[in-house]
Amino acid sequence: MRVLGIETSCDETAAAVVEDGYKLLSNVVASSVDLHAAFGGVVPEIAARSHLEIITPVIEQALKTARTTWDDIDAIAVTQGPGLIGSLLIGVLTARTLAIAKNKPLFPVNHLQAHVFATFLTKTALPGYNLPAKQPKFPLLALIVSGGHSQLVLFQKPGKYQLLGQTTDDAVGEAYDKVAKMLGLGYPGGPSVDKAAQKGNSEAIKLPTVKLDNPYNFSFSGLKTAVLRAAQELAGQDYTFPSSKLPKVLTKVQKADIAASFQATAVKTLLDALKRANWEFQPASVVIVGGVAANRELRQQALKQLSTSVIYPDIKLCTDNAAMIAALGYFQAKGGAKLASPYSLEVEPSLSM
Ligand code: KG4
Ligand code: ZN
């Protein structure tokens, strides 16, 4: 069964063709990230406009790379939410139109759950992919860490899961992005903080970790503020000093130390919860997915600290893509999920797990 996936929840316009939920035939991602860089974050109107301009050629390219015609497509899967409303609308309206015009079943996909199903992509003839050797097994413990979300979820099977915990404030990727902005390291913040941290001393600055009632919940807002205070102090300023002026007054070494200390604390927070859940629920597989799963320190520490080996998607499938949408769409189709009406499917910007 070949599924065409369409993803437009944030600033990536993506389309992919996946066969039987595991074989990656194509994965096309056009990002408007460069257009947002000047603003230090995603500008929703710019993102929506870029999706509109590029979605048709992206889908055509996905079919072409997969050497697939419309006749060979068995279903269309599209991100319904969560995400930016204007961005989601472009993907959903395109998918609805194609489902009617090409007479294909349409499956609405939860973007967050889909990140987990990126780990089910295990085969491809496309060059440059490092896919997991085997698909994860259920029960599956998933740490979903992205720019919008930080969640710990236990899946009994596709579509059946228990949300163990989530962030009570900022997502971890968001904290990375904000720290990067404070240090003037560039957007998106994850890769730039990760890079700067490699040259820094992670013990240079003591940063707090928060204890919450639910040991599987996270909080990153306090950490972000603690980083700001530490940066102001290192710069010889008080707490009224504006964060926008920090990049100019901090030295390269100070920035690297702040980045490394922040990263060590963020990674410890995530892994403490993951280790505890792994011990308590004894899952058959553990996966780490979402944009932050690309983080080198997180991968290194997980390897050192976790008794189970962790399955990651290829780096290109950690950040937003449509292959994960198509993969979950396949499982929904196979599991007999209800079809969406192409005449009325709505976006759900604040869809939860
Ligand atoms: O999954 P994703 O592409 O989009 C959302 O659904 O949010 O995740 C994007 C997030 C951004 O916050 C970005 O800074 C972060 O993932 N990220 C990283 C790394 N690469 C991307 N965070 C830490 N280390 C990285 N290497
Ligand atoms: Zn995402």
Short mmCIF file of N, CA and C and ligand atoms in Angstrom, two decimals, residues 9 111 115 146 290-291 318-320 324, ligand 2:
data_model
loop_
_atom_site.label_atom_id
_atom_site.label_comp_id
_atom_site.label_asym_id
_atom_site.label_seq_id
_atom_site.Cartn_x
_atom_site.Cartn_y
_atom_site.Cartn_z
N SER A 9 2.71 21.79 9.00
CA SER A 9 2.24 22.33 10.29
C SER A 9 3.01 23.56 10.76
N HIS A 111 0.29 15.17 14.15
CA HIS A 111 1.71 15.44 13.90
C HIS A 111 2.62 14.86 15.01
N HIS A 115 5.59 11.84 14.65
CA HIS A 115 7.03 11.89 14.91
C HIS A 115 7.54 10.52 15.36
N SER A 146 10.44 18.43 20.53
CA SER A 146 10.51 19.29 19.35
C SER A 146 10.42 20.75 19.75
N GLY A 290 11.56 13.72 17.08
CA GLY A 290 11.32 15.16 17.06
C GLY A 290 12.62 15.89 16.81
N GLY A 291 12.54 17.17 16.51
CA GLY A 291 13.72 17.94 16.14
C GLY A 291 14.89 17.81 17.10
N CYS A 318 14.12 13.38 11.79
CA CYS A 318 13.87 13.87 13.16
C CYS A 318 13.07 15.17 13.09
N THR A 319 13.50 16.07 12.22
CA THR A 319 12.76 17.34 12.07
C THR A 319 11.54 17.07 11.18
N ASP A 320 10.70 18.08 11.04
CA ASP A 320 9.42 17.87 10.37
C ASP A 320 9.57 17.36 8.94
N MET A 324 6.96 10.63 7.91
CA MET A 324 6.37 10.16 9.17
C MET A 324 4.84 10.24 9.12
ZN ZN B 2 7.39 18.38 14.56
#
